[in-house]
mmCIF file of C-alpha atoms and ligand atoms in Angstrom:
data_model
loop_
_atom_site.group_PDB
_atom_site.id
_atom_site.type_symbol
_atom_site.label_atom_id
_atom_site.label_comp_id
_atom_site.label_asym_id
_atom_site.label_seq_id
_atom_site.Cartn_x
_atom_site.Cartn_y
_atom_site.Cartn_z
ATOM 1 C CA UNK M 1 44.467 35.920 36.274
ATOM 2 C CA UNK M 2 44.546 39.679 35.700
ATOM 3 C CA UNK M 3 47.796 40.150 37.459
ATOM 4 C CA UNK M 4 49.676 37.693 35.159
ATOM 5 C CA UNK M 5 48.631 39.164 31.881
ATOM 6 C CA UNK M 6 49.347 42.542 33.774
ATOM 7 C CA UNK M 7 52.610 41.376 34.113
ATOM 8 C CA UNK M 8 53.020 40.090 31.252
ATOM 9 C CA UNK M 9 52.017 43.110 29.182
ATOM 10 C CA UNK M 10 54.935 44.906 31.243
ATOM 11 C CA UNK M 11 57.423 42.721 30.065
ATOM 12 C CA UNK M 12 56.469 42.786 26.514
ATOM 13 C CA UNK M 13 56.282 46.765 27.003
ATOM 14 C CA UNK M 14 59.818 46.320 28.464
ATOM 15 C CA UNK M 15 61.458 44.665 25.593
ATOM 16 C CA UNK M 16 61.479 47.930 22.987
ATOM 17 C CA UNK M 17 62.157 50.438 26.084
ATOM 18 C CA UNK M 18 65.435 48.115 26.299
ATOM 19 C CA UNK M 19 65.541 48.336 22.702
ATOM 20 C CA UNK M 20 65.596 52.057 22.382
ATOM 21 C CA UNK M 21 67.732 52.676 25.169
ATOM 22 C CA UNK M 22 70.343 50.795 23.703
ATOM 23 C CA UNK M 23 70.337 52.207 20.645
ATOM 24 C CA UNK M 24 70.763 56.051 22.114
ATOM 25 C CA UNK M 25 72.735 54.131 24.760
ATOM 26 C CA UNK M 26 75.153 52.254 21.921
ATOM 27 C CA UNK M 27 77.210 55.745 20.498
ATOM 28 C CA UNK M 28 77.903 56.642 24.191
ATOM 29 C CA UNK M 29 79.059 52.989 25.408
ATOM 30 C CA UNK M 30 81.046 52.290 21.938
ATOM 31 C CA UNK M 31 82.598 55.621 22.259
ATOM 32 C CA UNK M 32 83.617 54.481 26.163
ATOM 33 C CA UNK M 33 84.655 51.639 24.999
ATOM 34 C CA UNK M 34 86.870 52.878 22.397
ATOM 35 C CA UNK M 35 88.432 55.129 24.590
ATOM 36 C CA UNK M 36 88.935 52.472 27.299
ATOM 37 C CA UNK M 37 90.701 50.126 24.983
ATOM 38 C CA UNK M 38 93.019 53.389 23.672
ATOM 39 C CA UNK M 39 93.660 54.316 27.437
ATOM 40 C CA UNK M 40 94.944 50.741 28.210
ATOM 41 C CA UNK M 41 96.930 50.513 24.975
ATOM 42 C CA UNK M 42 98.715 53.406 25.507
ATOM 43 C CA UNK M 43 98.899 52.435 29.105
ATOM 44 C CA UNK M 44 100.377 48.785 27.884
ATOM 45 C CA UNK M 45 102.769 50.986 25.219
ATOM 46 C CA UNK M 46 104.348 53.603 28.030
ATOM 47 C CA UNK M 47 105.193 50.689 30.300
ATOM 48 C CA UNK M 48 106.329 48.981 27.145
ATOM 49 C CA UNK M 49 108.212 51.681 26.075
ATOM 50 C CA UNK M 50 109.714 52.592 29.741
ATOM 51 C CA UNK M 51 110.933 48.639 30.089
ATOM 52 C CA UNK M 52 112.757 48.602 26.975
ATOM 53 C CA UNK M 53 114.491 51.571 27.869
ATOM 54 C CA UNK M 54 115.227 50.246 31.255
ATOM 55 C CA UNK M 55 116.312 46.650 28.992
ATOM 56 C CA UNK M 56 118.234 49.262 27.025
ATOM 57 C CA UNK M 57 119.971 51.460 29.752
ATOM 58 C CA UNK M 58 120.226 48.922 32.654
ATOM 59 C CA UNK M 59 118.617 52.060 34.867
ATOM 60 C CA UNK M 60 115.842 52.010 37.088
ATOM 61 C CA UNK M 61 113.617 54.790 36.961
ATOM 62 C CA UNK M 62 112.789 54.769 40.668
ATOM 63 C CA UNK M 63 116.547 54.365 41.176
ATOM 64 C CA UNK M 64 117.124 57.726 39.177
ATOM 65 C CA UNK M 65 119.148 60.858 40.981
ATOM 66 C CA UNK M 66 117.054 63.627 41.252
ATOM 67 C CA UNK M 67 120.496 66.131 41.102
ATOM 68 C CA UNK M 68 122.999 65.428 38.746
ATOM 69 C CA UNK M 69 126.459 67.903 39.232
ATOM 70 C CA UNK M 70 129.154 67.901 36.443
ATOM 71 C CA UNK M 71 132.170 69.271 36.739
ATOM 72 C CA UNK M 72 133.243 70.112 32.918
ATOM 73 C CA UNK M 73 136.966 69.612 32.565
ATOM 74 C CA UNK M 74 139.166 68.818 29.203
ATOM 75 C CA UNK M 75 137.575 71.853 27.231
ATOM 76 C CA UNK M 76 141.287 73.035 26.613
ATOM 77 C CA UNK M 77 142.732 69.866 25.814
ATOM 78 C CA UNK M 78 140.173 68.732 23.936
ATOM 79 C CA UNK M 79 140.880 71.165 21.414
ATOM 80 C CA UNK M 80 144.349 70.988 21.951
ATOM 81 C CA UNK M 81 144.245 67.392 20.980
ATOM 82 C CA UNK M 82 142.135 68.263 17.885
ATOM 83 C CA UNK M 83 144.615 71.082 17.093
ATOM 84 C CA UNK M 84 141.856 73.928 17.225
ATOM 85 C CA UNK M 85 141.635 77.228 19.049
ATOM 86 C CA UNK M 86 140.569 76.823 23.139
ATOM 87 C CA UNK M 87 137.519 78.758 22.278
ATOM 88 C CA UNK M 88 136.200 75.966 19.888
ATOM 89 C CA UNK M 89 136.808 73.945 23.252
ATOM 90 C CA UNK M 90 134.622 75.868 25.197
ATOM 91 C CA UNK M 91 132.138 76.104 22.769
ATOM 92 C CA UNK M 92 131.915 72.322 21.973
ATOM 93 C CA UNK M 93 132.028 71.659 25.529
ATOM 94 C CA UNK M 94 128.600 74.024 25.902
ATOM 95 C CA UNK M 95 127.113 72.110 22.811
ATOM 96 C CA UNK M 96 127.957 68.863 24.723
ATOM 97 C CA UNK M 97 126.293 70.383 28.496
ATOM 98 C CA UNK M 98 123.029 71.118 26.586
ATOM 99 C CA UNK M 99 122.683 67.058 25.041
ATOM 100 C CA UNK M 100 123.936 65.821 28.089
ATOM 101 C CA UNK M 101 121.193 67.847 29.949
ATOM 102 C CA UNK M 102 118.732 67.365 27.680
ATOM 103 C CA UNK M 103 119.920 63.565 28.307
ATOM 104 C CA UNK M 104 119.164 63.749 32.075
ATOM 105 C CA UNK M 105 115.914 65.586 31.886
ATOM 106 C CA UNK M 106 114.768 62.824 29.302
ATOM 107 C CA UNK M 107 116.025 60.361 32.192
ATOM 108 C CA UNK M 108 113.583 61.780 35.008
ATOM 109 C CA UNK M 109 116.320 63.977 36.473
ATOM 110 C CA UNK M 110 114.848 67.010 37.887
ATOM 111 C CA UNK M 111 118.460 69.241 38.361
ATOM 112 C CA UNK M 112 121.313 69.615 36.535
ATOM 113 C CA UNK M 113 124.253 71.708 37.754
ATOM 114 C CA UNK M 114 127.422 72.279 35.738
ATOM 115 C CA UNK M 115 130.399 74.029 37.252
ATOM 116 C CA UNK M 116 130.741 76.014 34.217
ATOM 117 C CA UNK M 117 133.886 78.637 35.199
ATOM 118 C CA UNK M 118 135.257 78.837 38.681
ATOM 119 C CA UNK M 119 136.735 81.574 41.020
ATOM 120 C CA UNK M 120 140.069 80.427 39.828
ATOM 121 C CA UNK M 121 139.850 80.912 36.407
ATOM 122 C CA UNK M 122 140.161 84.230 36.634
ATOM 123 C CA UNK M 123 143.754 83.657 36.534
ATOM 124 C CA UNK M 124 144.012 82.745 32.842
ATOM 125 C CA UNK M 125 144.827 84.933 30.317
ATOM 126 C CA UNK M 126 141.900 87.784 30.042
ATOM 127 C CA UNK M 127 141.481 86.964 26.508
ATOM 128 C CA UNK M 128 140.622 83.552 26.926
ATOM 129 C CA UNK M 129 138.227 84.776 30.083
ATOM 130 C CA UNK M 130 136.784 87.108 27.321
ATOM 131 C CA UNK M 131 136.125 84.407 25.399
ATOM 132 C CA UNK M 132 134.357 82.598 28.094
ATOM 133 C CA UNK M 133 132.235 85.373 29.061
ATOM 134 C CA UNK M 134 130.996 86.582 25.412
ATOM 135 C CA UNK M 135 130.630 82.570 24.916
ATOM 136 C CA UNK M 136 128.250 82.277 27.774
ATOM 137 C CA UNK M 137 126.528 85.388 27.580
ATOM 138 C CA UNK M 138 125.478 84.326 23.344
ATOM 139 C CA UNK M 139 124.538 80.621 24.766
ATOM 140 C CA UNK M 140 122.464 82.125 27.507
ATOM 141 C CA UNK M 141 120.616 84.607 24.772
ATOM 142 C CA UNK M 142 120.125 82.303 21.751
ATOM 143 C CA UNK M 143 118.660 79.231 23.644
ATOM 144 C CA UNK M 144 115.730 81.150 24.720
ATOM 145 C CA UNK M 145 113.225 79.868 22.571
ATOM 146 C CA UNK M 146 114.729 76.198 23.172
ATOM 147 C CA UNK M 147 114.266 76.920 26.941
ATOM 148 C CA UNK M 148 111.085 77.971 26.378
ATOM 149 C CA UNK M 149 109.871 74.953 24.425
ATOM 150 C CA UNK M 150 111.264 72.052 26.272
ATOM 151 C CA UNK M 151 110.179 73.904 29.774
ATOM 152 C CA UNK M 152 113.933 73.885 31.424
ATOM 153 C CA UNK M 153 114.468 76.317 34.304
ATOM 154 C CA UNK M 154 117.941 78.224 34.362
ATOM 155 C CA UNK M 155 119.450 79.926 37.366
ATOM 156 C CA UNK M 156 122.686 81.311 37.353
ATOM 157 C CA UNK M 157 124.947 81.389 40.451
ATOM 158 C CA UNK M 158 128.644 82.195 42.020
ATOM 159 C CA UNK M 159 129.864 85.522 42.725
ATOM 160 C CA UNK M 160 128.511 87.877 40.142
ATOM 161 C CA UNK M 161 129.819 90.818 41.024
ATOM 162 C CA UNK M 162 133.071 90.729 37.607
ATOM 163 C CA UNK M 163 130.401 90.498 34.896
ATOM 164 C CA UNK M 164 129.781 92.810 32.678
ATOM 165 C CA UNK M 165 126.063 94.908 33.134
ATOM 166 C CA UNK M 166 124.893 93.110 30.067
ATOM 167 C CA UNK M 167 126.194 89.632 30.751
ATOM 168 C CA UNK M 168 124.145 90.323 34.179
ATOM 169 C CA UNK M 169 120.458 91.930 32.230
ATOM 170 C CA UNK M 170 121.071 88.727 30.469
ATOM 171 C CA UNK M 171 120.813 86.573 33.031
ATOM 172 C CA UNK M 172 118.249 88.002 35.007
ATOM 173 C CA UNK M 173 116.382 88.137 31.692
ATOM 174 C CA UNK M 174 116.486 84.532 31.732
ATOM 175 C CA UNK M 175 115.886 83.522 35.320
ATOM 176 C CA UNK M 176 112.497 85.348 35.336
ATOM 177 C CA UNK M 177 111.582 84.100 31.846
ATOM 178 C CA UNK M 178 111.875 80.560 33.028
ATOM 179 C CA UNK M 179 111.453 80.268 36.799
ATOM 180 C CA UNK M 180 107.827 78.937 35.948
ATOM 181 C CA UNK M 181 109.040 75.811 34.881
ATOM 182 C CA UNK M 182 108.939 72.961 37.886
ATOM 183 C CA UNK M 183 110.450 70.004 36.451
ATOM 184 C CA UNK M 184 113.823 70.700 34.826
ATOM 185 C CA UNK M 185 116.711 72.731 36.285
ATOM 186 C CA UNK M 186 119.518 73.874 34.805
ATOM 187 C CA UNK M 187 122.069 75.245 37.488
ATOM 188 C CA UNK M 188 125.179 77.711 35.502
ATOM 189 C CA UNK M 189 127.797 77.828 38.261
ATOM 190 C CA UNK M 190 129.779 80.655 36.818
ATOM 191 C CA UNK M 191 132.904 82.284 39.080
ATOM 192 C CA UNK M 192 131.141 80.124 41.750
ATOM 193 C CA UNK M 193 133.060 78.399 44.437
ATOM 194 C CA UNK M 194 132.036 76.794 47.236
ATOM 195 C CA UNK M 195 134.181 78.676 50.257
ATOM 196 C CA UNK M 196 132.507 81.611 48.722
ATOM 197 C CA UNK M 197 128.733 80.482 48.939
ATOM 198 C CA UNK M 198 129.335 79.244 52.328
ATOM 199 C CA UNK M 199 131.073 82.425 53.576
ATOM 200 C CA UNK M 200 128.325 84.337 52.031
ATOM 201 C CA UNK M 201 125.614 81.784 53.719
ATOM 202 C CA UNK M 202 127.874 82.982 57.447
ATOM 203 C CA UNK M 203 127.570 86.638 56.667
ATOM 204 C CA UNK M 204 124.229 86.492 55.247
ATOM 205 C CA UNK M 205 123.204 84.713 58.871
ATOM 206 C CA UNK M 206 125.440 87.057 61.132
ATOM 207 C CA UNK M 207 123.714 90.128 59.465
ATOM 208 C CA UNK M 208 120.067 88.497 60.474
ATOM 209 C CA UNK M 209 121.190 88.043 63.731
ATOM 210 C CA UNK M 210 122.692 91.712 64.745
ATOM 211 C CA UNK M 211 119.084 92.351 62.762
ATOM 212 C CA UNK M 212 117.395 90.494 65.728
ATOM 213 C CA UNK M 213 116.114 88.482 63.044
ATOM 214 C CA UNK M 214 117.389 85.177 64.341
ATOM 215 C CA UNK M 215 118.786 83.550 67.651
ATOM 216 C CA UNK M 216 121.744 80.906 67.909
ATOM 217 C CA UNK M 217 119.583 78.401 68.660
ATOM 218 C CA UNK M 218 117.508 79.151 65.004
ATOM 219 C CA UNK M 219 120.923 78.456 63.483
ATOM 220 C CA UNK M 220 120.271 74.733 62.131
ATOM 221 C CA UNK M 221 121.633 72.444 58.724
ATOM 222 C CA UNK M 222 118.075 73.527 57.437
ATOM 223 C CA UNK M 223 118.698 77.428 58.150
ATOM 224 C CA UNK M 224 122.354 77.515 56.589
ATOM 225 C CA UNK M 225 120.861 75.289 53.775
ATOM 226 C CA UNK M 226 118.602 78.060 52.870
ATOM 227 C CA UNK M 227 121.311 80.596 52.802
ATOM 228 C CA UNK M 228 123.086 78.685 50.222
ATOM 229 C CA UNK M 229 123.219 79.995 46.697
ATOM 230 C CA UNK M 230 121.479 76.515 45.704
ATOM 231 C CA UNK M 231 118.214 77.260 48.230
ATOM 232 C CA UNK M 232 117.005 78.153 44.213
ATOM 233 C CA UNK M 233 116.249 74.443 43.569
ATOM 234 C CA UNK M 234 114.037 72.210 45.254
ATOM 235 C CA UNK M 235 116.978 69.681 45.528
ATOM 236 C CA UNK M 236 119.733 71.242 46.724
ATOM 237 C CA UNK M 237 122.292 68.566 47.151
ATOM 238 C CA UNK M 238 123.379 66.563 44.125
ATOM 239 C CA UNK M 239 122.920 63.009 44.087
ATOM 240 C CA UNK M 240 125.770 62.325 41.895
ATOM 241 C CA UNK M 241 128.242 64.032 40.939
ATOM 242 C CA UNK M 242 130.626 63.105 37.367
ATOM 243 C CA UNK M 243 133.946 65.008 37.074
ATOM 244 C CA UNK M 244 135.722 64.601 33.503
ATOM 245 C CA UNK M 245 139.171 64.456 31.938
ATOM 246 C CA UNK M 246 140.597 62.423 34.702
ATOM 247 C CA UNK M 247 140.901 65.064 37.434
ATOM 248 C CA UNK M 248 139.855 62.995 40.956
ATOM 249 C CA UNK M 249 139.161 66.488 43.419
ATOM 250 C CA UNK M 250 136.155 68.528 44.414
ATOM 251 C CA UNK M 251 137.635 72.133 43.301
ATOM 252 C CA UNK M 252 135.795 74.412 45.472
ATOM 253 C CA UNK M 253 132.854 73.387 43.681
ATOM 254 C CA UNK M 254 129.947 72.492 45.980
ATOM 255 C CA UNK M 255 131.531 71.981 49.709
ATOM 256 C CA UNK M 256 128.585 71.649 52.069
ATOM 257 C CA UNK M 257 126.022 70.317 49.363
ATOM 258 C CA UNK M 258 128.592 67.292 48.200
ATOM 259 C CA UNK M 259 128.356 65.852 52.121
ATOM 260 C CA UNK M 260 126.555 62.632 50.637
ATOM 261 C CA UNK M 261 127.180 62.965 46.769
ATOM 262 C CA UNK M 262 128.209 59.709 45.333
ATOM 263 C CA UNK M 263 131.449 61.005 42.827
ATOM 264 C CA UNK M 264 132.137 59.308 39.626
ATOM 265 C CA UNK M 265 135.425 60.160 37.756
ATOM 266 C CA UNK M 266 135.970 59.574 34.315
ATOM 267 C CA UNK M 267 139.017 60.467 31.608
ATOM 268 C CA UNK M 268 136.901 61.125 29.231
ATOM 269 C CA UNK M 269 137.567 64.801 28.166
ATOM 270 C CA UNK M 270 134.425 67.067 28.365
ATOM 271 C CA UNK M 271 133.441 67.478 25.083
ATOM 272 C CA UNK M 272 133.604 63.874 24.513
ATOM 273 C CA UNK M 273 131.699 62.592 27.079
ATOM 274 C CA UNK M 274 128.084 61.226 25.465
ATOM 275 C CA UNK M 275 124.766 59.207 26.089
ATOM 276 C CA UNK M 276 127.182 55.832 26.532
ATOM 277 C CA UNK M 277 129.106 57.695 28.996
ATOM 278 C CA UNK M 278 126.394 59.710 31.225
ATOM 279 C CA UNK M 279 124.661 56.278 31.356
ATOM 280 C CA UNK M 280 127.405 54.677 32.577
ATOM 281 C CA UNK M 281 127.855 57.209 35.408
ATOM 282 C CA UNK M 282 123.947 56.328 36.491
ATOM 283 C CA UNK M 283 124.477 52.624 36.460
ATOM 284 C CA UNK M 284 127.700 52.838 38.267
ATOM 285 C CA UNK M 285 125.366 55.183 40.575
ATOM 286 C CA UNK M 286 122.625 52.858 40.699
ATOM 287 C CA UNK M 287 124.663 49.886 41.858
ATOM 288 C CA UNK M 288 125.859 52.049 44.955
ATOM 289 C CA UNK M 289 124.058 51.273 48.337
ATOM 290 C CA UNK M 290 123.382 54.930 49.692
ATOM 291 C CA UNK M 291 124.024 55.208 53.387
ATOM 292 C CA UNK M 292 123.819 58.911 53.624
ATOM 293 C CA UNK M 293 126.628 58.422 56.590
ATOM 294 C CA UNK M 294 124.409 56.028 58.519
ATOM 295 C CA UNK M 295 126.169 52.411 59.574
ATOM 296 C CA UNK M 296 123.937 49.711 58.511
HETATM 297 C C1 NAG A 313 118.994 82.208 48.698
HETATM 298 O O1 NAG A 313 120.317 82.471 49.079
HETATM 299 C C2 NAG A 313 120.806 83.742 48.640
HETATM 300 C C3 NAG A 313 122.274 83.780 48.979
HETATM 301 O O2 NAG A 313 122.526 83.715 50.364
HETATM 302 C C4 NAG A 313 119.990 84.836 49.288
HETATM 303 O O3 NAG A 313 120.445 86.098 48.820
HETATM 304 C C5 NAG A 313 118.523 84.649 48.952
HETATM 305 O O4 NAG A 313 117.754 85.584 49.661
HETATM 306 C C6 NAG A 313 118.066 83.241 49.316
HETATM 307 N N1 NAG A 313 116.726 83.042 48.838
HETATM 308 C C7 NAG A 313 115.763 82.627 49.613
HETATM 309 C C8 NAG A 313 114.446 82.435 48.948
HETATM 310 O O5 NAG A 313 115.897 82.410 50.793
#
């Protein structure tokens, strides 16, 4: 019985090929394995972490608004209240737009726009408008690095054309520095009101069409959409929008973006409004059914 010893002889020969190919095999498969049971724990520890939050926050993350708007009133009275100068108003209210930012981009919210001066507060006394101005211009130049490090896009719109040529370097300074960054948005509406960005949007579309650029029948939601001063982000129309210090109106801020916007009012004066209060805007958000003017 040659063939049975024959085979027999291969299986003995077998047994130290296994042998040796488990031992160069061993680092590889522990290191695999190791790595598998790391991937799953961290896997188990992100979910962890993301359900305690949810436990923590009552939000949903799939539930989240991808464009928050804030309309920062109370500065004034804030500091009124507190018996300090307006300007320490403004400038806690900027300290409070940067947490409450950094808040929402923690949250999975890709934009955040702030009304942060509008067309009509011009009309206030030019020192305080000073004020405002030199305050934005050193928030916009110190946070650079901060910008830079946590990856937040700034744009800067309204109607530039009353700013000083520095306060304007500075901004375009900015915008280029950080346009490269695709997941947080941080929209400055300074002297920007929303008559004005739509009258621009009707010039800026009559001037392409005496151009032979476009025809009538180009003229769509989608076209004027793009004419908008917020075609910069890649949601244009806020989700929700929060207004502080008890004031229940739109003020010229965003007109043809707000068409769907679910609005939440609060008294809560600017500078006071924190985490508790930004996360109960979302939940009140979150419990809304969005219809986006359909009838169900
Ligand atoms: C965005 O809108 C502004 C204002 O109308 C316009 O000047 C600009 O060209 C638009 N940008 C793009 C990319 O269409």
């Amino acid at each position: 019985m040659p063939s049975l010893i024959r085979s027999l002889l291969f299986r003995l020969f077998l047994i130290p090929c296994l042998f040796i190919a488990n031992l160069i095999c061993f680092p590889f498969s522990l290191t695999k394995l190791l790595r598998f049971i790391r991937i799953t724990a961290s896997h188990d520890d992100a979910d962890n972490e993301k359900r305690e939050e949810e436990l923590q926050t009552g939000l949903q993350r799939e539930l989240m608004p991808r464009h928050v708007a804030v309309i920062m009133d109370g500065n004034r009275r804030w500091a009124e209240r507190a018996g300090m100068m307006t300007s320490q108003g403004h400038k806690a209210g900027a300290k409070r737009l940067k947490e409450i930012a950094e808040l929402c981009f923690g949250l999975g919210i890709h934009t955040v726009s702030a009304f942060a001066f509008s067309t009509e507060n011009w009309g206030r006394n030019k020192i305080e408008v000073k004020c405002i101005m030199s305050l934005i211009q050193y928030q916009l130049k110190s946070k650079i690095n901060y910008l830079h490090r946590e990856e937040i896009r700034v744009s800067v719109i309204g109607d530039l054309t009353k700013f000083s040529e520095s306060l304007l370097r500075t901004i375009h300074e900015l915008e280029e520095a950080t346009k490269i960054y695709k997941n947080k948005h941080l929209i400055l509406a300074i002297d920007y009101s929303g008559r004005f960005d739509m009258l621009r949007a009707c010039k800026s579309i009559v001037k392409k069409t005496e151009n032979g650029l476009i025809r009538e029948k180009d003229v769509d939601e989608a076209l004027i959409e793009r004419e908008l001063l917020t075609n910069c982000t890649d949601f244009p129309n806020p989700d929700l929008l929060i207004r502080t210090s008890g004031e229940e109106r739109i003020s010229n801020f965003f007109l043809w973006q707000l068409a769907y916007t679910e609005l939440f009012f609060t008294p809560v004066l600017w500078p006071d409004f924190d985490k508790d209060n930004l996360l109960e805007a979302l939940v009140s958000y979150q419990r809304r059914e969005r219809r986006f003017g359909c009838r169900v």
